[in-house]
Amino acid sequence: MVYIPPGKFWMGEGTAEKIHEIPYGYYIDKTPVTISQYEKFVKSPGFRPRLAQALELGKINGDEFAQSLEKWSKGPAWWQNKYHAPENWELDGTHPVIGVSWFESLAYSLWAGKSLPHESEWEKAARGGEKIPQWQGERWEWKENPKRKYTWGNDWKEDKVNSASFWVPNYKDWQKEFFDKQLWKKQTLTTSVNDPRFDAAISPYGCKDMLGNVWEWCSDWYEKNMWRSCRGGSWITRRAFVRVSCRDRHAPVNRGDLGFRVVCRSLSDSGL
C-alpha cells in the first residue's frame, strides 16, 4: 500500500472542478487487487461469511440473498464461465481480478480489514495533492501540482495505459475494430499489474493502473439505491473516459470489466 497524506487536492472537472480537502491520511493499494490476492480470499474460511455480511450491509435479503450468496460463492464470473472473456484469457495471478460485483469487492475489503475507497480518496490518489513531492537533484521539495486529466499530466499518450487506445491507436477505428470485428474478445486483455510498459502512468503518490486495465468500484452511491460509482476505465474503455475525474456507474450486482482496490485509514490496518 502507499500513503496518501492529508490535505487539499483538485477534484471534479469543468465548472465542477474545485479544491477539496481530505483531513486525514490514509493508505491505498498500490495496484488493483489481483487474481492471486482474491483467490486467497475465496479459499479462506472467511469467504462465505464475509460475502453474507456484505449482502446484509447492502440490504439484500430473502430469495435474492440466498441466490446471490450461492452464485457468488463460486468465485468471479470469468472463473466459472469464460464465454464473456477474451479468447486468450487465463487465470494469471498477477492480473487484476475482474468480473466481481460491488458486493464481492466489499466482502474482500471486510475480510482484509480494510474498505472500498470513497471517490474522493480514489481521485486524490490518482491526481496527487495540491502540492506533491518532487526530487530536486539532492532533496525532495513540495511543488505546486497543476490540474491534470491523467495521472501523468494533461497530454494523452495511448501507450501509457491499458485502454482501448492501447490496442487500437486510431480512435476513429475503435467502434469498427472493437465491436464489428470483436477485437475486444479476440485480442485485448488485462495486463499484469507489474507490467513495466505502464510505469510512466504511475500516479504522483506511486499508485499503478489508476487508469486503464480494470474499472474500480468505489464505496459511494452514484445514484442512491440504484448505481454505485466506479473509476479509472478498463482495457476496453475508450480514451474519452480514461481520465482521473471521470465517473462511471453500475448496478452493484454487475460483474463486467470491474475490479477494485482497497484503502485503510489507520496504520494498524495497513499491514505496514
PDB file of C-alpha atoms in Angstrom:
ATOM      1  CA  MET A   1       0.000   0.000   0.000  1.00  0.00           C
ATOM      2  CA  VAL A   2       1.041   3.627  -0.415  1.00  0.00           C
ATOM      3  CA  TYR A   3       0.404   6.513   1.937  1.00  0.00           C
ATOM      4  CA  ILE A   4      -1.723   9.488   0.879  1.00  0.00           C
ATOM      5  CA  PRO A   5      -1.154  12.446   3.223  1.00  0.00           C
ATOM      6  CA  PRO A   6      -3.968  14.708   4.474  1.00  0.00           C
ATOM      7  CA  GLY A   7      -4.590  17.939   2.640  1.00  0.00           C
ATOM      8  CA  LYS A   8      -6.147  19.638  -0.366  1.00  0.00           C
ATOM      9  CA  PHE A   9      -6.402  18.498  -3.970  1.00  0.00           C
ATOM     10  CA  TRP A  10      -8.278  19.269  -7.186  1.00  0.00           C
ATOM     11  CA  MET A  11     -11.402  17.152  -7.729  1.00  0.00           C
ATOM     12  CA  GLY A  12     -14.028  17.054 -10.468  1.00  0.00           C
ATOM     13  CA  GLU A  13     -13.917  18.564 -13.936  1.00  0.00           C
ATOM     14  CA  GLY A  14     -15.200  21.532 -15.898  1.00  0.00           C
ATOM     15  CA  THR A  15     -17.202  24.027 -13.869  1.00  0.00           C
ATOM     16  CA  ALA A  16     -17.451  21.449 -11.066  1.00  0.00           C
ATOM     17  CA  GLU A  17     -13.672  21.191 -10.655  1.00  0.00           C
ATOM     18  CA  LYS A  18     -12.677  22.673  -7.333  1.00  0.00           C
ATOM     19  CA  ILE A  19     -10.347  22.280  -4.398  1.00  0.00           C
ATOM     20  CA  HIS A  20     -11.399  19.574  -1.945  1.00  0.00           C
ATOM     21  CA  GLU A  21      -9.739  18.569   1.290  1.00  0.00           C
ATOM     22  CA  ILE A  22      -9.345  15.200   2.968  1.00  0.00           C
ATOM     23  CA  PRO A  23      -8.383  15.979   6.583  1.00  0.00           C
ATOM     24  CA  TYR A  24      -6.821  12.595   7.318  1.00  0.00           C
ATOM     25  CA  GLY A  25      -4.049  10.488   5.839  1.00  0.00           C
ATOM     26  CA  TYR A  26      -4.809   7.021   4.541  1.00  0.00           C
ATOM     27  CA  TYR A  27      -3.280   4.069   2.746  1.00  0.00           C
ATOM     28  CA  ILE A  28      -4.433   2.747  -0.619  1.00  0.00           C
ATOM     29  CA  ASP A  29      -3.383  -0.317  -2.572  1.00  0.00           C
ATOM     30  CA  LYS A  30      -0.564   0.377  -4.980  1.00  0.00           C
ATOM     31  CA  THR A  31      -2.337  -1.761  -7.604  1.00  0.00           C
ATOM     32  CA  PRO A  32      -5.811  -3.176  -8.122  1.00  0.00           C
ATOM     33  CA  VAL A  33      -6.449  -6.358  -6.149  1.00  0.00           C
ATOM     34  CA  THR A  34      -5.018  -9.226  -8.182  1.00  0.00           C
ATOM     35  CA  ILE A  35      -6.402 -12.636  -9.054  1.00  0.00           C
ATOM     36  CA  SER A  36      -3.844 -14.202  -6.698  1.00  0.00           C
ATOM     37  CA  GLN A  37      -4.923 -11.985  -3.792  1.00  0.00           C
ATOM     38  CA  TYR A  38      -8.599 -12.588  -4.423  1.00  0.00           C
ATOM     39  CA  GLU A  39      -8.052 -16.335  -4.768  1.00  0.00           C
ATOM     40  CA  LYS A  40      -6.639 -16.421  -1.222  1.00  0.00           C
ATOM     41  CA  PHE A  41      -9.868 -14.817  -0.065  1.00  0.00           C
ATOM     42  CA  VAL A  42     -12.025 -17.305  -1.989  1.00  0.00           C
ATOM     43  CA  LYS A  43     -10.143 -20.234  -0.428  1.00  0.00           C
ATOM     44  CA  SER A  44     -10.244 -18.828   3.101  1.00  0.00           C
ATOM     45  CA  PRO A  45     -12.740 -19.863   5.830  1.00  0.00           C
ATOM     46  CA  GLY A  46     -13.924 -16.248   5.929  1.00  0.00           C
ATOM     47  CA  PHE A  47     -15.039 -16.097   2.301  1.00  0.00           C
ATOM     48  CA  ARG A  48     -18.687 -17.107   2.602  1.00  0.00           C
ATOM     49  CA  PRO A  49     -19.291 -15.313   5.968  1.00  0.00           C
ATOM     50  CA  ARG A  50     -17.850 -12.043   4.635  1.00  0.00           C
ATOM     51  CA  LEU A  51     -19.872 -12.386   1.441  1.00  0.00           C
ATOM     52  CA  ALA A  52     -23.002 -12.869   3.515  1.00  0.00           C
ATOM     53  CA  GLN A  53     -22.079  -9.833   5.633  1.00  0.00           C
ATOM     54  CA  ALA A  54     -21.613  -7.704   2.503  1.00  0.00           C
ATOM     55  CA  LEU A  55     -25.045  -8.720   1.224  1.00  0.00           C
ATOM     56  CA  GLU A  56     -26.606  -7.865   4.583  1.00  0.00           C
ATOM     57  CA  LEU A  57     -24.893  -4.467   4.619  1.00  0.00           C
ATOM     58  CA  GLY A  58     -26.272  -3.887   1.139  1.00  0.00           C
ATOM     59  CA  LYS A  59     -29.746  -4.710   2.423  1.00  0.00           C
ATOM     60  CA  ILE A  60     -30.102  -7.770   0.203  1.00  0.00           C
ATOM     61  CA  ASN A  61     -32.488 -10.251   1.772  1.00  0.00           C
ATOM     62  CA  GLY A  62     -34.964 -13.053   1.147  1.00  0.00           C
ATOM     63  CA  ASP A  63     -34.644 -15.124  -2.021  1.00  0.00           C
ATOM     64  CA  GLU A  64     -32.253 -12.614  -3.579  1.00  0.00           C
ATOM     65  CA  PHE A  65     -29.880 -13.048  -0.636  1.00  0.00           C
ATOM     66  CA  ALA A  66     -29.861 -16.844  -0.950  1.00  0.00           C
ATOM     67  CA  GLN A  67     -29.471 -16.778  -4.730  1.00  0.00           C
ATOM     68  CA  SER A  68     -26.673 -14.189  -4.681  1.00  0.00           C
ATOM     69  CA  LEU A  69     -24.788 -15.976  -1.931  1.00  0.00           C
ATOM     70  CA  GLU A  70     -24.940 -19.263  -3.813  1.00  0.00           C
ATOM     71  CA  LYS A  71     -23.964 -17.704  -7.153  1.00  0.00           C
ATOM     72  CA  TRP A  72     -21.086 -15.585  -5.870  1.00  0.00           C
ATOM     73  CA  SER A  73     -19.708 -18.274  -3.579  1.00  0.00           C
ATOM     74  CA  LYS A  74     -18.309 -19.906  -6.735  1.00  0.00           C
ATOM     75  CA  GLY A  75     -15.920 -17.013  -7.371  1.00  0.00           C
ATOM     76  CA  PRO A  76     -15.794 -14.253 -10.015  1.00  0.00           C
ATOM     77  CA  ALA A  77     -17.814 -14.529 -13.219  1.00  0.00           C
ATOM     78  CA  TRP A  78     -14.993 -15.442 -15.595  1.00  0.00           C
ATOM     79  CA  TRP A  79     -13.669 -18.145 -13.286  1.00  0.00           C
ATOM     80  CA  GLN A  80     -16.883 -20.056 -13.869  1.00  0.00           C
ATOM     81  CA  ASN A  81     -17.706 -19.234 -17.481  1.00  0.00           C
ATOM     82  CA  LYS A  82     -15.208 -17.849 -19.990  1.00  0.00           C
ATOM     83  CA  TYR A  83     -17.891 -17.064 -22.566  1.00  0.00           C
ATOM     84  CA  HIS A  84     -17.698 -13.325 -21.910  1.00  0.00           C
ATOM     85  CA  ALA A  85     -13.916 -13.277 -21.531  1.00  0.00           C
ATOM     86  CA  PRO A  86     -11.345 -12.660 -24.293  1.00  0.00           C
ATOM     87  CA  GLU A  87     -10.453 -15.898 -26.084  1.00  0.00           C
ATOM     88  CA  ASN A  88      -6.895 -15.974 -24.717  1.00  0.00           C
ATOM     89  CA  TRP A  89      -7.822 -15.056 -21.158  1.00  0.00           C
ATOM     90  CA  GLU A  90      -6.413 -17.278 -18.433  1.00  0.00           C
ATOM     91  CA  LEU A  91      -6.176 -17.108 -14.659  1.00  0.00           C
ATOM     92  CA  ASP A  92      -2.917 -15.189 -14.290  1.00  0.00           C
ATOM     93  CA  GLY A  93      -2.340 -14.344 -10.639  1.00  0.00           C
ATOM     94  CA  THR A  94      -0.625 -11.035 -11.381  1.00  0.00           C
ATOM     95  CA  HIS A  95      -3.555  -9.640 -13.370  1.00  0.00           C
ATOM     96  CA  PRO A  96      -6.303  -7.661 -11.639  1.00  0.00           C
ATOM     97  CA  VAL A  97      -9.307  -9.678 -10.548  1.00  0.00           C
ATOM     98  CA  ILE A  98     -12.266  -8.852 -12.791  1.00  0.00           C
ATOM     99  CA  GLY A  99     -15.880  -9.909 -13.046  1.00  0.00           C
ATOM    100  CA  VAL A 100     -16.624  -9.053  -9.422  1.00  0.00           C
ATOM    101  CA  SER A 101     -19.701  -7.230  -8.188  1.00  0.00           C
ATOM    102  CA  TRP A 102     -19.675  -4.359  -5.706  1.00  0.00           C
ATOM    103  CA  PHE A 103     -20.809  -6.816  -3.027  1.00  0.00           C
ATOM    104  CA  GLU A 104     -17.921  -9.194  -3.710  1.00  0.00           C
ATOM    105  CA  SER A 105     -15.492  -6.273  -3.590  1.00  0.00           C
ATOM    106  CA  LEU A 106     -16.971  -5.141  -0.277  1.00  0.00           C
ATOM    107  CA  ALA A 107     -16.709  -8.710   1.063  1.00  0.00           C
ATOM    108  CA  TYR A 108     -12.992  -8.812   0.248  1.00  0.00           C
ATOM    109  CA  SER A 109     -12.423  -5.471   1.963  1.00  0.00           C
ATOM    110  CA  LEU A 110     -14.212  -6.716   5.102  1.00  0.00           C
ATOM    111  CA  TRP A 111     -12.108  -9.888   5.110  1.00  0.00           C
ATOM    112  CA  ALA A 112      -8.912  -7.852   4.708  1.00  0.00           C
ATOM    113  CA  GLY A 113      -9.922  -5.447   7.493  1.00  0.00           C
ATOM    114  CA  LYS A 114      -9.972  -2.541   5.033  1.00  0.00           C
ATOM    115  CA  SER A 115     -12.530  -0.578   2.991  1.00  0.00           C
ATOM    116  CA  LEU A 116     -13.501   0.297  -0.534  1.00  0.00           C
ATOM    117  CA  PRO A 117     -12.297   3.845  -1.253  1.00  0.00           C
ATOM    118  CA  HIS A 118     -14.521   6.878  -1.346  1.00  0.00           C
ATOM    119  CA  GLU A 119     -14.390   8.564  -4.737  1.00  0.00           C
ATOM    120  CA  SER A 120     -12.508  11.460  -3.165  1.00  0.00           C
ATOM    121  CA  GLU A 121      -9.850   9.091  -1.802  1.00  0.00           C
ATOM    122  CA  TRP A 122      -9.514   7.375  -5.164  1.00  0.00           C
ATOM    123  CA  GLU A 123      -9.230  10.638  -7.104  1.00  0.00           C
ATOM    124  CA  LYS A 124      -6.658  12.155  -4.780  1.00  0.00           C
ATOM    125  CA  ALA A 125      -4.515   9.022  -5.055  1.00  0.00           C
ATOM    126  CA  ALA A 126      -4.732   9.307  -8.855  1.00  0.00           C
ATOM    127  CA  ARG A 127      -4.167  13.069  -9.217  1.00  0.00           C
ATOM    128  CA  GLY A 128      -1.910  13.914  -6.310  1.00  0.00           C
ATOM    129  CA  GLY A 129      -2.472  16.680  -3.796  1.00  0.00           C
ATOM    130  CA  GLU A 130      -2.475  20.432  -4.305  1.00  0.00           C
ATOM    131  CA  LYS A 131       1.271  20.095  -3.766  1.00  0.00           C
ATOM    132  CA  ILE A 132       3.324  16.994  -4.487  1.00  0.00           C
ATOM    133  CA  PRO A 133       6.894  15.994  -3.589  1.00  0.00           C
ATOM    134  CA  GLN A 134       9.395  16.282  -6.436  1.00  0.00           C
ATOM    135  CA  TRP A 135      13.069  15.266  -6.427  1.00  0.00           C
ATOM    136  CA  GLN A 136      15.246  18.318  -6.969  1.00  0.00           C
ATOM    137  CA  GLY A 137      18.687  16.818  -7.526  1.00  0.00           C
ATOM    138  CA  GLU A 138      19.714  16.439  -3.892  1.00  0.00           C
ATOM    139  CA  ARG A 139      16.447  16.550  -1.919  1.00  0.00           C
ATOM    140  CA  TRP A 140      12.690  16.295  -2.107  1.00  0.00           C
ATOM    141  CA  GLU A 141      10.723  19.545  -2.295  1.00  0.00           C
ATOM    142  CA  TRP A 142       6.985  20.225  -2.255  1.00  0.00           C
ATOM    143  CA  LYS A 143       5.918  21.734  -5.576  1.00  0.00           C
ATOM    144  CA  GLU A 144       2.597  23.047  -6.877  1.00  0.00           C
ATOM    145  CA  ASN A 145       0.613  20.323  -8.633  1.00  0.00           C
ATOM    146  CA  PRO A 146      -1.425  21.802 -11.510  1.00  0.00           C
ATOM    147  CA  LYS A 147      -4.786  20.403 -12.550  1.00  0.00           C
ATOM    148  CA  ARG A 148      -4.359  17.221 -14.540  1.00  0.00           C
ATOM    149  CA  LYS A 149      -6.540  14.995 -16.722  1.00  0.00           C
ATOM    150  CA  TYR A 150      -4.366  11.932 -16.358  1.00  0.00           C
ATOM    151  CA  THR A 151      -2.109  10.535 -13.669  1.00  0.00           C
ATOM    152  CA  TRP A 152       0.945  11.841 -15.540  1.00  0.00           C
ATOM    153  CA  GLY A 153      -0.332  15.244 -16.735  1.00  0.00           C
ATOM    154  CA  ASN A 154      -2.594  16.628 -19.479  1.00  0.00           C
ATOM    155  CA  ASP A 155      -1.214  15.198 -22.736  1.00  0.00           C
ATOM    156  CA  TRP A 156      -2.797  11.926 -23.855  1.00  0.00           C
ATOM    157  CA  LYS A 157      -0.441   9.053 -24.722  1.00  0.00           C
ATOM    158  CA  GLU A 158      -2.135   5.839 -25.814  1.00  0.00           C
ATOM    159  CA  ASP A 159       0.847   3.664 -24.845  1.00  0.00           C
ATOM    160  CA  LYS A 160       0.813   4.756 -21.195  1.00  0.00           C
ATOM    161  CA  VAL A 161      -2.287   2.813 -20.103  1.00  0.00           C
ATOM    162  CA  ASN A 162      -4.031  -0.432 -20.980  1.00  0.00           C
ATOM    163  CA  SER A 163      -7.173   1.033 -22.541  1.00  0.00           C
ATOM    164  CA  ALA A 164      -8.902   0.596 -25.904  1.00  0.00           C
ATOM    165  CA  SER A 165      -6.456   3.087 -27.434  1.00  0.00           C
ATOM    166  CA  PHE A 166      -3.533   0.849 -26.496  1.00  0.00           C
ATOM    167  CA  TRP A 167      -4.973  -1.873 -28.736  1.00  0.00           C
ATOM    168  CA  VAL A 168      -6.482   0.375 -31.431  1.00  0.00           C
ATOM    169  CA  PRO A 169      -4.464   3.635 -31.558  1.00  0.00           C
ATOM    170  CA  ASN A 170      -6.638   5.171 -34.302  1.00  0.00           C
ATOM    171  CA  TYR A 171      -9.602   6.455 -32.335  1.00  0.00           C
ATOM    172  CA  LYS A 172     -11.850   6.585 -35.415  1.00  0.00           C
ATOM    173  CA  ASP A 173     -11.470   2.814 -35.872  1.00  0.00           C
ATOM    174  CA  TRP A 174     -12.470   1.993 -32.311  1.00  0.00           C
ATOM    175  CA  GLN A 175     -16.120   1.102 -32.945  1.00  0.00           C
ATOM    176  CA  LYS A 176     -15.354  -0.948 -36.051  1.00  0.00           C
ATOM    177  CA  GLU A 177     -12.408  -2.858 -34.584  1.00  0.00           C
ATOM    178  CA  PHE A 178     -13.807  -3.462 -31.127  1.00  0.00           C
ATOM    179  CA  PHE A 179     -17.371  -4.433 -31.877  1.00  0.00           C
ATOM    180  CA  ASP A 180     -17.836  -5.184 -35.571  1.00  0.00           C
ATOM    181  CA  LYS A 181     -14.687  -7.343 -35.622  1.00  0.00           C
ATOM    182  CA  GLN A 182     -14.999  -8.323 -31.938  1.00  0.00           C
ATOM    183  CA  LEU A 183     -11.394  -7.364 -31.228  1.00  0.00           C
ATOM    184  CA  TRP A 184     -12.326  -6.946 -27.558  1.00  0.00           C
ATOM    185  CA  LYS A 185     -12.971 -10.682 -27.414  1.00  0.00           C
ATOM    186  CA  LYS A 186     -10.130 -11.921 -29.626  1.00  0.00           C
ATOM    187  CA  GLN A 187      -7.090  -9.882 -28.721  1.00  0.00           C
ATOM    188  CA  THR A 188      -7.414  -7.335 -25.935  1.00  0.00           C
ATOM    189  CA  LEU A 189      -6.626  -8.447 -22.431  1.00  0.00           C
ATOM    190  CA  THR A 190      -5.984  -7.241 -18.947  1.00  0.00           C
ATOM    191  CA  THR A 191      -2.288  -6.946 -18.211  1.00  0.00           C
ATOM    192  CA  SER A 192      -0.147  -7.744 -15.204  1.00  0.00           C
ATOM    193  CA  VAL A 193      -0.127  -5.073 -12.509  1.00  0.00           C
ATOM    194  CA  ASN A 194       3.668  -5.423 -12.724  1.00  0.00           C
ATOM    195  CA  ASP A 195       3.813  -4.682 -16.465  1.00  0.00           C
ATOM    196  CA  PRO A 196       6.632  -2.130 -16.903  1.00  0.00           C
ATOM    197  CA  ARG A 197       5.071  -0.745 -20.092  1.00  0.00           C
ATOM    198  CA  PHE A 198       2.689   1.287 -17.948  1.00  0.00           C
ATOM    199  CA  ASP A 199       5.117   2.567 -15.329  1.00  0.00           C
ATOM    200  CA  ALA A 200       5.029   6.025 -16.932  1.00  0.00           C
ATOM    201  CA  ALA A 201       1.411   6.334 -15.790  1.00  0.00           C
ATOM    202  CA  ILE A 202       2.167   5.829 -12.095  1.00  0.00           C
ATOM    203  CA  SER A 203       0.370   8.496 -10.063  1.00  0.00           C
ATOM    204  CA  PRO A 204       2.229  11.202  -8.110  1.00  0.00           C
ATOM    205  CA  TYR A 205       1.837   9.096  -4.960  1.00  0.00           C
ATOM    206  CA  GLY A 206       3.065   5.893  -6.602  1.00  0.00           C
ATOM    207  CA  CYS A 207      -0.172   4.072  -7.499  1.00  0.00           C
ATOM    208  CA  LYS A 208      -0.265   1.902 -10.631  1.00  0.00           C
ATOM    209  CA  ASP A 209      -3.139   1.202 -13.011  1.00  0.00           C
ATOM    210  CA  MET A 210      -5.302   4.029 -11.690  1.00  0.00           C
ATOM    211  CA  LEU A 211      -6.239   4.457 -15.347  1.00  0.00           C
ATOM    212  CA  GLY A 212      -6.975   1.503 -17.614  1.00  0.00           C
ATOM    213  CA  ASN A 213      -6.734  -2.253 -17.086  1.00  0.00           C
ATOM    214  CA  VAL A 214      -9.890  -2.534 -14.949  1.00  0.00           C
ATOM    215  CA  TRP A 215     -12.711  -0.292 -13.729  1.00  0.00           C
ATOM    216  CA  GLU A 216     -12.530   0.055  -9.941  1.00  0.00           C
ATOM    217  CA  TRP A 217     -15.505   0.033  -7.591  1.00  0.00           C
ATOM    218  CA  CYS A 218     -15.786   2.818  -5.021  1.00  0.00           C
ATOM    219  CA  SER A 219     -17.903   2.781  -1.885  1.00  0.00           C
ATOM    220  CA  ASP A 220     -20.105   5.735  -2.900  1.00  0.00           C
ATOM    221  CA  TRP A 221     -23.518   5.771  -4.478  1.00  0.00           C
ATOM    222  CA  TYR A 222     -23.578   7.380  -7.927  1.00  0.00           C
ATOM    223  CA  GLU A 223     -27.344   7.498  -7.579  1.00  0.00           C
ATOM    224  CA  LYS A 224     -28.679   6.281  -4.260  1.00  0.00           C
ATOM    225  CA  ASN A 225     -30.215   2.807  -4.211  1.00  0.00           C
ATOM    226  CA  MET A 226     -29.542   2.360  -7.932  1.00  0.00           C
ATOM    227  CA  TRP A 227     -25.950   2.818  -9.110  1.00  0.00           C
ATOM    228  CA  ARG A 228     -22.561   2.513  -7.409  1.00  0.00           C
ATOM    229  CA  SER A 229     -19.626   4.600  -8.597  1.00  0.00           C
ATOM    230  CA  CYS A 230     -16.583   3.200 -10.336  1.00  0.00           C
ATOM    231  CA  ARG A 231     -13.420   4.882 -11.595  1.00  0.00           C
ATOM    232  CA  GLY A 232     -10.436   4.574 -13.920  1.00  0.00           C
ATOM    233  CA  GLY A 233     -11.560   2.748 -17.054  1.00  0.00           C
ATOM    234  CA  SER A 234     -10.567  -0.717 -18.260  1.00  0.00           C
ATOM    235  CA  TRP A 235      -8.696  -2.380 -21.107  1.00  0.00           C
ATOM    236  CA  ILE A 236     -11.725  -1.900 -23.388  1.00  0.00           C
ATOM    237  CA  THR A 237     -12.579   1.675 -22.378  1.00  0.00           C
ATOM    238  CA  ARG A 238     -12.435   4.472 -24.945  1.00  0.00           C
ATOM    239  CA  ARG A 239      -9.966   7.275 -24.458  1.00  0.00           C
ATOM    240  CA  ALA A 240     -12.721   9.820 -23.655  1.00  0.00           C
ATOM    241  CA  PHE A 241     -13.499   8.000 -20.408  1.00  0.00           C
ATOM    242  CA  VAL A 242      -9.946   7.272 -19.267  1.00  0.00           C
ATOM    243  CA  ARG A 243      -9.462  10.324 -17.041  1.00  0.00           C
ATOM    244  CA  VAL A 244      -8.796  10.816 -13.344  1.00  0.00           C
ATOM    245  CA  SER A 245     -12.021  12.812 -12.984  1.00  0.00           C
ATOM    246  CA  CYS A 246     -14.303  10.511 -14.986  1.00  0.00           C
ATOM    247  CA  ARG A 247     -17.123   8.873 -13.041  1.00  0.00           C
ATOM    248  CA  ASP A 248     -18.991   5.822 -14.250  1.00  0.00           C
ATOM    249  CA  ARG A 249     -21.816   3.853 -12.685  1.00  0.00           C
ATOM    250  CA  HIS A 250     -23.001   0.281 -12.439  1.00  0.00           C
ATOM    251  CA  ALA A 251     -25.690  -1.591 -10.597  1.00  0.00           C
ATOM    252  CA  PRO A 252     -23.906  -3.131  -7.591  1.00  0.00           C
ATOM    253  CA  VAL A 253     -24.710  -6.650  -8.847  1.00  0.00           C
ATOM    254  CA  ASN A 254     -22.905  -6.096 -12.178  1.00  0.00           C
ATOM    255  CA  ARG A 255     -19.774  -8.187 -12.791  1.00  0.00           C
ATOM    256  CA  GLY A 256     -18.307  -6.926 -16.089  1.00  0.00           C
ATOM    257  CA  ASP A 257     -14.872  -5.356 -16.598  1.00  0.00           C
ATOM    258  CA  LEU A 258     -14.926  -4.421 -12.920  1.00  0.00           C
ATOM    259  CA  GLY A 259     -12.346  -4.841 -10.188  1.00  0.00           C
ATOM    260  CA  PHE A 260     -11.254  -2.775  -7.203  1.00  0.00           C
ATOM    261  CA  ARG A 261      -8.523  -1.718  -4.791  1.00  0.00           C
ATOM    262  CA  VAL A 262      -8.896  -1.104  -1.071  1.00  0.00           C
ATOM    263  CA  VAL A 263      -7.927   1.559   1.446  1.00  0.00           C
ATOM    264  CA  CYS A 264      -7.246   1.652   5.157  1.00  0.00           C
ATOM    265  CA  ARG A 265      -7.447   4.719   7.292  1.00  0.00           C
ATOM    266  CA  SER A 266      -5.161   3.664  10.147  1.00  0.00           C
ATOM    267  CA  LEU A 267      -1.589   2.376  10.274  1.00  0.00           C
ATOM    268  CA  SER A 268      -2.603  -0.672  12.300  1.00  0.00           C
ATOM    269  CA  ASP A 269      -4.805  -1.897   9.409  1.00  0.00           C
ATOM    270  CA  SER A 270      -2.349  -1.128   6.630  1.00  0.00           C
ATOM    271  CA  GLY A 271      -0.157  -4.209   7.020  1.00  0.00           C
ATOM    272  CA  LEU A 272       2.935  -1.980   7.058  1.00  0.00           C
TER     273      LEU A 272
END
